[in-house]
Short mmCIF file of C-alpha atoms and ligand atoms in Angstrom, two decimals:
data_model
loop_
_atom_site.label_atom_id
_atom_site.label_comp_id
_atom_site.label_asym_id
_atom_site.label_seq_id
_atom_site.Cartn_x
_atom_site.Cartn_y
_atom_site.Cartn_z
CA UNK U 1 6.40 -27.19 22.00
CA UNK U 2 4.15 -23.83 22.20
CA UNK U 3 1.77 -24.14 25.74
CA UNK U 4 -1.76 -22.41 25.55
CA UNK U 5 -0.73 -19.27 27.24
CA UNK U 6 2.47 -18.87 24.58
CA UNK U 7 0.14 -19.57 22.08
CA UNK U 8 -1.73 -17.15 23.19
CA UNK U 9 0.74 -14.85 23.68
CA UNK U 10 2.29 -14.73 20.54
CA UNK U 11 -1.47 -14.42 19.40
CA UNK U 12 -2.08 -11.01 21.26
CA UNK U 13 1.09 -10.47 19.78
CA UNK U 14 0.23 -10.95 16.67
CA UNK U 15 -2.91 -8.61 16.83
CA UNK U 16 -0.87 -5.91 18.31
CA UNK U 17 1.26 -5.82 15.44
CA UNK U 18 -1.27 -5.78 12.88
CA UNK U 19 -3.14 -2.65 14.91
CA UNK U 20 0.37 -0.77 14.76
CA UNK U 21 1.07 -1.38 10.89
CA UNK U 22 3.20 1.15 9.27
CA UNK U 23 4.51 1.42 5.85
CA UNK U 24 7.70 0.73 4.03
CA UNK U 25 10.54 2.23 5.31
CA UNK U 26 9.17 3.72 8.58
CA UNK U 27 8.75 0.08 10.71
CA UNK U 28 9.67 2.03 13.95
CA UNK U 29 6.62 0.84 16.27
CA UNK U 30 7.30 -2.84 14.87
CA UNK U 31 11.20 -3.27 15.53
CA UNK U 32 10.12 -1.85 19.43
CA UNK U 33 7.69 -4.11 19.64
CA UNK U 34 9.58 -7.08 18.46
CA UNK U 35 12.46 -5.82 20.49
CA UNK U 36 10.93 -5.88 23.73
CA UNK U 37 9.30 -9.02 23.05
CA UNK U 38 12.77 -10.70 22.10
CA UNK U 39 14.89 -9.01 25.00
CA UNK U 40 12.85 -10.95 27.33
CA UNK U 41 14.31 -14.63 25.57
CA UNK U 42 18.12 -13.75 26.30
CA UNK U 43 19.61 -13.71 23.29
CA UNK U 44 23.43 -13.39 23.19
CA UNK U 45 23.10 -10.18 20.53
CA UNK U 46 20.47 -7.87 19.74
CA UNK U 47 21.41 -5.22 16.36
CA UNK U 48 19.36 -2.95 15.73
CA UNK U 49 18.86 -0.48 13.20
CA UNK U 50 19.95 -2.87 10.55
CA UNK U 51 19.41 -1.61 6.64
CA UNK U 52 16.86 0.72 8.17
CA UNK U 53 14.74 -0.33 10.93
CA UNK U 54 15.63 -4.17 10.79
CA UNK U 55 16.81 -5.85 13.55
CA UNK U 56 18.76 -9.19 13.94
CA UNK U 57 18.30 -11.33 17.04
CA UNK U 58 21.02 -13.93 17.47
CA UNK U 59 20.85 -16.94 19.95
CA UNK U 60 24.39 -18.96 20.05
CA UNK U 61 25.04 -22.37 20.81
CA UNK U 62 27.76 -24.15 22.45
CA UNK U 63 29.84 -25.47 20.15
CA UNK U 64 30.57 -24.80 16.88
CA UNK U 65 27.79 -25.62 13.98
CA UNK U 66 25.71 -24.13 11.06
CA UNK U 67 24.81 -20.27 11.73
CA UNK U 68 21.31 -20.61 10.64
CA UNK U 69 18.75 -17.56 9.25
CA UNK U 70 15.28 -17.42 9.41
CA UNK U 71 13.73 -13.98 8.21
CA UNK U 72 10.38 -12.11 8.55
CA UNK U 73 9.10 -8.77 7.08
CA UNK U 74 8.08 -5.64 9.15
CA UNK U 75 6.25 -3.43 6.66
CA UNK U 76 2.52 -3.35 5.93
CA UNK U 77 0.58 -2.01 2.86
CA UNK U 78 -1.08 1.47 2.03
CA UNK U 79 -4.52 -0.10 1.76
CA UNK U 80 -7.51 0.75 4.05
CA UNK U 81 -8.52 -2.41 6.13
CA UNK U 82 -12.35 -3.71 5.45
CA UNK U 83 -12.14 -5.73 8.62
CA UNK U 84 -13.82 -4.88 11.63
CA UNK U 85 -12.63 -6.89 14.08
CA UNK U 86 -11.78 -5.19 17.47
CA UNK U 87 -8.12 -5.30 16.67
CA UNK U 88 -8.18 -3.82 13.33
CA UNK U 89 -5.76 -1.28 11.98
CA UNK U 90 -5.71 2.40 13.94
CA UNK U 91 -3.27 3.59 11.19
CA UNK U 92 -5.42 5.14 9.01
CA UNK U 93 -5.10 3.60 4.98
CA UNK U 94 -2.34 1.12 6.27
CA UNK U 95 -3.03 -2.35 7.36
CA UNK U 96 -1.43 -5.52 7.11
CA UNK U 97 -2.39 -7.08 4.08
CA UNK U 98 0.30 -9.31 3.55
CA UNK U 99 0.31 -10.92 6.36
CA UNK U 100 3.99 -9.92 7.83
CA UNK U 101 2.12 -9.59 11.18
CA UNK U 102 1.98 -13.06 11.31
CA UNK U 103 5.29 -13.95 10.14
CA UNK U 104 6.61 -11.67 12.93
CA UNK U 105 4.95 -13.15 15.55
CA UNK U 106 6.29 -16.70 14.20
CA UNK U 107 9.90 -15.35 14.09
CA UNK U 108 9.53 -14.32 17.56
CA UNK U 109 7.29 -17.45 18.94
CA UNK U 110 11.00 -19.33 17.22
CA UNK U 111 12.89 -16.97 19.66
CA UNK U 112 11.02 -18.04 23.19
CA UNK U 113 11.05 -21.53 21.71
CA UNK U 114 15.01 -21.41 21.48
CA UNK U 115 15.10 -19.51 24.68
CA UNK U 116 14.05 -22.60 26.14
CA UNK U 117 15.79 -25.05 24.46
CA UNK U 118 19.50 -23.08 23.80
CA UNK U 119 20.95 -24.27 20.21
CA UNK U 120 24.13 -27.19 21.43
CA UNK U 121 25.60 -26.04 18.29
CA UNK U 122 25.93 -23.16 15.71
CA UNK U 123 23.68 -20.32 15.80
CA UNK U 124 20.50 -19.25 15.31
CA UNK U 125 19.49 -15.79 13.45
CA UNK U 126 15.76 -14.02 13.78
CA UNK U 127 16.21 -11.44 11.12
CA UNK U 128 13.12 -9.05 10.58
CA UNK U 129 13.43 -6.92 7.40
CA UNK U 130 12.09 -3.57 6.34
CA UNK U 131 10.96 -2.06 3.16
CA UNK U 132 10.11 -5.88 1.96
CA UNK U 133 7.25 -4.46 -0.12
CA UNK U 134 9.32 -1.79 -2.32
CA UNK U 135 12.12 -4.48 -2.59
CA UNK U 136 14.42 -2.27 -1.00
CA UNK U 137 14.77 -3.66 2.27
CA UNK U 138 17.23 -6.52 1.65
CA UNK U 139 19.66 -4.58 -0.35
CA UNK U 140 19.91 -2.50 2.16
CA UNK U 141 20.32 -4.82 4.48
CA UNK U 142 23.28 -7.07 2.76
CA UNK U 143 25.09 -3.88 2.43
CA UNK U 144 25.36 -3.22 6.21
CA UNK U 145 28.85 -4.04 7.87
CA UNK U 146 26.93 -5.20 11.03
CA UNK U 147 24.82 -7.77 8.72
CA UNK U 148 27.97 -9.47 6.93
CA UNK U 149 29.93 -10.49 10.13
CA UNK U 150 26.69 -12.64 10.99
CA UNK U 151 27.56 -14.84 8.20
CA UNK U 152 24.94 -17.29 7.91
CA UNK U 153 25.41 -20.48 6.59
CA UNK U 154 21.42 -21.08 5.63
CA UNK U 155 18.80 -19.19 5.24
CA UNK U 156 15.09 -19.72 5.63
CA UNK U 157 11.97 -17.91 5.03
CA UNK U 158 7.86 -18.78 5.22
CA UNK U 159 5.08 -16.55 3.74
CA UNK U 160 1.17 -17.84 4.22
CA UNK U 161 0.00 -18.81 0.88
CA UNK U 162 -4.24 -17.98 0.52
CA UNK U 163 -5.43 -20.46 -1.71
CA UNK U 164 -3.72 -23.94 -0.76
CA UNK U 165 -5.11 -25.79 2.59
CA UNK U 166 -4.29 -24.24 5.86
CA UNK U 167 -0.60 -25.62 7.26
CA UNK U 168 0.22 -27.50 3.83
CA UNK U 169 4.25 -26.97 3.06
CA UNK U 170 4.29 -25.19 -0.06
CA UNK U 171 7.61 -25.42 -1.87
CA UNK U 172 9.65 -25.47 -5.43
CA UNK U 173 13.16 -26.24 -6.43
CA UNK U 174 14.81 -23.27 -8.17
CA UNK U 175 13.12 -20.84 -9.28
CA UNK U 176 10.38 -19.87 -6.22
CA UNK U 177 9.38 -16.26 -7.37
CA UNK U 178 10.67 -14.09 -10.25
CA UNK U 179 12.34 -11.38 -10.60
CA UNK U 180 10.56 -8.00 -11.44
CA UNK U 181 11.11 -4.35 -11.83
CA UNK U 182 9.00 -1.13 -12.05
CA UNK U 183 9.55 0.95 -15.36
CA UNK U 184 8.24 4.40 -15.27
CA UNK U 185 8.02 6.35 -18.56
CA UNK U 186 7.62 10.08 -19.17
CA UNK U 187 6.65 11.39 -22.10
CA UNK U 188 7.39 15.19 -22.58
CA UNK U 189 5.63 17.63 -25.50
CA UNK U 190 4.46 21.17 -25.47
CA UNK U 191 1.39 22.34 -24.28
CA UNK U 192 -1.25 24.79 -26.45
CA UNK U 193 -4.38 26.05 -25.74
CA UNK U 194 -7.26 23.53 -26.56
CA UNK U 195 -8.80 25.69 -29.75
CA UNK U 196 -5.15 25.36 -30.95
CA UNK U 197 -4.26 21.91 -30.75
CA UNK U 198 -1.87 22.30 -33.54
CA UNK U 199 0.40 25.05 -32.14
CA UNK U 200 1.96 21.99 -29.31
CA UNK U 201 3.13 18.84 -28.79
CA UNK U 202 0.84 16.15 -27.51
CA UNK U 203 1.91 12.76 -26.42
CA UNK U 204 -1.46 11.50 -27.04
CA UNK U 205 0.07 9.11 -30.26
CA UNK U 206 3.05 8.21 -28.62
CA UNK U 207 1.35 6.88 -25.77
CA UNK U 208 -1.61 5.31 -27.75
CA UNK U 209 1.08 3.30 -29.70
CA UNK U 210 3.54 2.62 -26.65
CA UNK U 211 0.26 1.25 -24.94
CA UNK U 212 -0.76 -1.17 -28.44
CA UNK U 213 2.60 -2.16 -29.01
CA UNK U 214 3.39 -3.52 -24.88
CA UNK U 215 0.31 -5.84 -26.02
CA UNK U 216 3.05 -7.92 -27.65
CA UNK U 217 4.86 -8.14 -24.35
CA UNK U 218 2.19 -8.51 -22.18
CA UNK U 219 3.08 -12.27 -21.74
CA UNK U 220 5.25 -13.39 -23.76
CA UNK U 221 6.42 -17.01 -22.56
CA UNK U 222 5.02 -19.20 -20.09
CA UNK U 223 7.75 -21.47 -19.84
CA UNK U 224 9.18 -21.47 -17.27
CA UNK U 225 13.35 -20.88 -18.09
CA UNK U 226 11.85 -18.04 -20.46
CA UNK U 227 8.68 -16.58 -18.77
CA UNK U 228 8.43 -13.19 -19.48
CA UNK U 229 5.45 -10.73 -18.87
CA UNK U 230 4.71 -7.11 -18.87
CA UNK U 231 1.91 -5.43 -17.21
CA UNK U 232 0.67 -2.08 -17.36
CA UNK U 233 -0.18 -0.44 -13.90
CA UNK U 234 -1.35 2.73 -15.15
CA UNK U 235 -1.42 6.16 -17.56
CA UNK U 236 -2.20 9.26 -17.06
CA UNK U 237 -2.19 12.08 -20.43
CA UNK U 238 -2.60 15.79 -19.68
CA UNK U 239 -4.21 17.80 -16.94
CA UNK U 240 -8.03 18.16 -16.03
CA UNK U 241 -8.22 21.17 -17.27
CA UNK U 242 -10.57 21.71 -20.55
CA UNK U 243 -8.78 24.67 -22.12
CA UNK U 244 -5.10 22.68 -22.54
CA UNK U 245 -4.12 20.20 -24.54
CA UNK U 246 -1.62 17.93 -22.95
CA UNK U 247 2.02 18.38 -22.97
CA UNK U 248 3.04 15.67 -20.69
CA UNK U 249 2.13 11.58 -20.14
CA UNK U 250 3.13 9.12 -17.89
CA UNK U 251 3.00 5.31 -17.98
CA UNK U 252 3.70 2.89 -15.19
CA UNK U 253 3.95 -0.89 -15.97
CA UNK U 254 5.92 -4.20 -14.20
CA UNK U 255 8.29 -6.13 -16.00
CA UNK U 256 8.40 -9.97 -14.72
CA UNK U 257 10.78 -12.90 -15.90
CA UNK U 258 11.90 -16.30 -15.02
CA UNK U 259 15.51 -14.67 -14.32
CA UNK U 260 17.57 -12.00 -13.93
CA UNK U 261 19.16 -12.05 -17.67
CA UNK U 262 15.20 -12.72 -19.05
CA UNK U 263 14.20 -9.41 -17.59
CA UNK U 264 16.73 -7.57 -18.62
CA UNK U 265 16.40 -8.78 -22.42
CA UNK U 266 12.21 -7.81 -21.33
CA UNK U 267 13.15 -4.39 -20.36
CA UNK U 268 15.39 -3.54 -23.61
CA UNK U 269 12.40 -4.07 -26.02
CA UNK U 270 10.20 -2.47 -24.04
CA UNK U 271 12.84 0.71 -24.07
CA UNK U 272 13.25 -0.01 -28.08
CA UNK U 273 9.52 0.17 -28.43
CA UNK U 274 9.59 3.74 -26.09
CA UNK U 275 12.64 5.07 -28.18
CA UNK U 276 11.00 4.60 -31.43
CA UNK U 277 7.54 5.73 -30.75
CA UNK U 278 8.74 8.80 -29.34
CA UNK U 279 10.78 9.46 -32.51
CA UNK U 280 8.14 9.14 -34.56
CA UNK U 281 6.02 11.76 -32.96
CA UNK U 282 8.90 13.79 -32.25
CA UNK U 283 8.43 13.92 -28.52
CA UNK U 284 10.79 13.13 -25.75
CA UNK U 285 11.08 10.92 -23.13
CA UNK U 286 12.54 9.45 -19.67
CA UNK U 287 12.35 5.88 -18.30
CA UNK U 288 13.21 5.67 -14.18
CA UNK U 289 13.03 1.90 -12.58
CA UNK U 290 12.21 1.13 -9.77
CA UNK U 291 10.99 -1.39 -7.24
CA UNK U 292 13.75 -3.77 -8.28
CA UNK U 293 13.07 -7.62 -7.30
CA UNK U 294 15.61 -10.23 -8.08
CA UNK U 295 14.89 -13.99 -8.56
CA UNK U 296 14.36 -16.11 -5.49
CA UNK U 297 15.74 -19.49 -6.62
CA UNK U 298 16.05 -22.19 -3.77
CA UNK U 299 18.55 -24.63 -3.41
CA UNK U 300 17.48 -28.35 -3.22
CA UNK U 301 19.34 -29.22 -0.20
CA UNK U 302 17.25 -26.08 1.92
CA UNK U 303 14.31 -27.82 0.88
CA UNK U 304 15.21 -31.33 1.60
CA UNK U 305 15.01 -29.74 5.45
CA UNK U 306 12.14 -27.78 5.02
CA UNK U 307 10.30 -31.44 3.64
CA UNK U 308 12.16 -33.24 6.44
CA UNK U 309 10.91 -30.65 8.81
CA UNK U 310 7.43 -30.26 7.30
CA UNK U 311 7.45 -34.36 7.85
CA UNK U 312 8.83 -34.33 11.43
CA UNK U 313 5.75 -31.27 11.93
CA UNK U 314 2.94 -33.37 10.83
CA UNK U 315 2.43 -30.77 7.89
CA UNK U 316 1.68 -32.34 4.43
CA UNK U 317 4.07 -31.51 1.65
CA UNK U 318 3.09 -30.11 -1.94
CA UNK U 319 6.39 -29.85 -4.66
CA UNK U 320 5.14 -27.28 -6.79
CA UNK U 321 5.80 -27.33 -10.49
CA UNK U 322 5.46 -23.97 -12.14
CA UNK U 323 7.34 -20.90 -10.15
CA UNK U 324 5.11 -18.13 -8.89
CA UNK U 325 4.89 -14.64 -10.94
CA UNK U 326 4.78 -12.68 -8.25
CA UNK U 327 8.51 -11.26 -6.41
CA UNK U 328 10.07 -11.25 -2.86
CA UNK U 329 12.71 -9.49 -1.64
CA UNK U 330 13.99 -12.47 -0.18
CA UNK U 331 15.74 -13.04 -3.81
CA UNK U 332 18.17 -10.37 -2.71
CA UNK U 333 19.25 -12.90 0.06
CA UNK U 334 19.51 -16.46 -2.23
CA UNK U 335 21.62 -14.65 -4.91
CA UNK U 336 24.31 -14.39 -1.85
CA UNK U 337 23.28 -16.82 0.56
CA UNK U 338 21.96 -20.85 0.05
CA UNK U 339 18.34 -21.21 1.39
CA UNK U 340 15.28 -21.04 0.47
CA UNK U 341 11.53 -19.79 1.07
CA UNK U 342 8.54 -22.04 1.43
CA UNK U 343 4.82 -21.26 1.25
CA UNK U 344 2.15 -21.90 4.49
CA UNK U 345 -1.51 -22.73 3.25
CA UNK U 346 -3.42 -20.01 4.64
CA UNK U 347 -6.60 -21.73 3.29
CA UNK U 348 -8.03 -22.61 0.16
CA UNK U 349 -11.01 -19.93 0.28
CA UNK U 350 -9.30 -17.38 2.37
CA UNK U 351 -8.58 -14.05 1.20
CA UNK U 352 -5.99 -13.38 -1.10
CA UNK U 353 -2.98 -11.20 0.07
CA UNK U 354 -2.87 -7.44 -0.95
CA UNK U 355 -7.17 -7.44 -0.75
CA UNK U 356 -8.40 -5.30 2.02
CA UNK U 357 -10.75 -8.02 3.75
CA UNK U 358 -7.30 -10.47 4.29
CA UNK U 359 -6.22 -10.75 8.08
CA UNK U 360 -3.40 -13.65 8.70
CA UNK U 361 -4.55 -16.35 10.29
CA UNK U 362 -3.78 -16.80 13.58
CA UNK U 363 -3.94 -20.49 13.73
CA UNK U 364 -0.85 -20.86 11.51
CA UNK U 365 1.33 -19.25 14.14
CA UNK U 366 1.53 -22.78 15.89
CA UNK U 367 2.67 -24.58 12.90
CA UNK U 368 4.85 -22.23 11.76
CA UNK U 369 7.13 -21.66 14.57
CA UNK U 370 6.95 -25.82 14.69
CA UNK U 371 8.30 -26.73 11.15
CA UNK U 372 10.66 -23.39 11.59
CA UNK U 373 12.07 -25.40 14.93
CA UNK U 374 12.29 -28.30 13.66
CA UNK U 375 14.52 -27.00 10.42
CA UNK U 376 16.94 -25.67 13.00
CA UNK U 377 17.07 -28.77 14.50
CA UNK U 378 18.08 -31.06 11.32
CA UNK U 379 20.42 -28.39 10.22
CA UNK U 380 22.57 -29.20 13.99
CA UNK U 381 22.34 -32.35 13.18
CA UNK U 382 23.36 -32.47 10.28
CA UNK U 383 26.00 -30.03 10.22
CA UNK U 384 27.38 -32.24 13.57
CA UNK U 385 27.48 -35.56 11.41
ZN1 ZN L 1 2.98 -8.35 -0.08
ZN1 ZN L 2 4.54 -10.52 1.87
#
């Protein structure tokens, strides 16, 4: 399907990408990138500019048949790359940690695929996605004009999955990944000099017994209809500065669930227990969310083609049981659209995403632009039968 030189290709591609990573939100050198690459395979439309800097590259077929979305991510992490490698990151404390490097190059290794073989029905969609990381990207996205006249039928997304064997088909009915949200608390006093503790307001108990009392939500249910789970990302009390006592604290945790109604049950006793230690210690408060994830649940029939596909690939298959904690903005798109998302072994000892030694690896791209052909495929046919 791929020759040596478009392996190759799509390689230095890759490695380009990941040199040029930029954070959340400001994807500019990416979408060019990816937009010069995918000009060159003729596609019948080319929007960019889509919920930020996204872009969606659509290839039409003949006649009419499923309109068919595959999606990758632009946006890279604010972590400092431990790699040394001669293409490492030149963006200083950014680097692509998650590995959206290599799902870009996959999306676009797809694109000269199709080039070369034009869809005889339907369409195809290469959408690439900012802001995946913050979980704002997709929102924004599905809220664009330009985005809902595309009207896909299916949708499809892959991330590489450290920790299972390189090019095993990782996938779940349902629930894939669950939903989450940020909660950021403030807790407001009243400052006094240090000798005088007694003359402010200090947050110091509030906090102490917000902290104890999220122990009791800190997983609650590992079922996985009710899963629940709430972890604390960090606190900060006061100022450094030995003379003041402290008038102001701060507490940053992430709220997880099996679904959308779970989380928001999660989130109202972990307000109840804010409201009520702050009354006790007469203080007041403010709670902001943010980073917002909602559920990805898959639909069976999107992975009956992603196991026919995996099959047709030569890629072993493994049905996962239990969902994964972690979120994916690509939740946004299954609570409108059928699809789902699979997993790509990236390895069982290879580094796990978000560390700063993890590079994608490069021999996936192959495999992934092979089972994300071959999905396109079975969804023509079968839409045509
Ligand atoms: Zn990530
Ligand atoms: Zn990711």
């Amino acid at each position: 399907m791929l020759s040596h030189p478009e392996i190759a290709e799509l390689t230095a591609l890759r490695r380009r990408l990941h040199q040029f990573a930029e954070l959340s939100g400001s994807e500019v050198k990416a979408a060019g990138i990816i937009e010069e690459y995918l000009a060159g395979c003729n596609p019948d439309k080319i929007i960019t500019g889509l919920g930020g800097h996204g872009l969606a590259v659509v290839f039409d077929g003949n006649l009419p048949g499923p309109v068919v979305l595959f999606r990758a991510e632009l946006d890279a992490l604010p972590i400092q790359e431990l790699n040394s490698f001669d293409y490492k990151s030149l963006s200083k404390d950014i680097s692509h940690k998650c590995g959206h490097d290599g799902h870009m190059a996959i999306l676009c290794g797809l694109g000269s695929v199709i080039a070369k073989q034009r869809p005889f029905s339907g369409k195809a969609i290469l959408l690439f996605q900012s802001d995946e990381e913050n979980g704002k990207g997709a929102a924004r996205i599905l809220a664009d004009q330009r985005f809902t006249t595309l009207n896909p039928n299916i949708i499809f997304a892959l991330h590489n999955f450290p920790g299972y064997p390189e090019g095993q088909i990782v996938v779940k009915h349902g629930l894939m990944f669950c939903a989450s949200r940020g909660m950021r608390i403030i807790l407001k006093g009243k400052t006094s000099h240090a000798a005088y503790p007694e003359n402010g307001l200090s947050p110091q108990r509030a906090m102490c017994r917000i902290l104890d009392a999220f122990e009791t939500l800190s997983l609650k249910n590992n079922c996985e209809d009710e899963f629940s789970m709430l972890t604390i990302v960090f606190a900060r009390l006061g100022e450094e500065a030995f003379g003041v006592t402290p008038g102001f604290a701060e507490i940053g945790l992430t709220l997880r669930a099996a679904d959308n109604n779970v989380l928001r049950e999660l989130s109202a006793q972990a307000e109840q227990i804010v409201r009520d230690s702050s009354r006790a210690h007469q203080i007041t408060y403010d709670i902001i969310y943010q980073d917002e994830f909602a559920a990805t649940i898959n639909d069976e029939y999107a992975c009956k083609f992603i196991e026919d596909a995996a099959l047709a690939s030569g890629l072993p298959v493994n049905f996962i049981t239990l969902p994964f904690r972690a979120s994916e903005d690509f939740g946004n798109f299954t609570t409108r659209y059928e699809g789902a998302i699979f997993g790509l072994g990236a390895g069982e000892d290879h580094p796990q995403l978000h560390r700063p030694d993890y590079d994608f690896p490069d021999m996936l791209i192959e495999k992934g632009v092979l089972i994300l052909f071959n999905i396109f495929r079975l969804c023509q046919e079968y839409w045509s039968k």
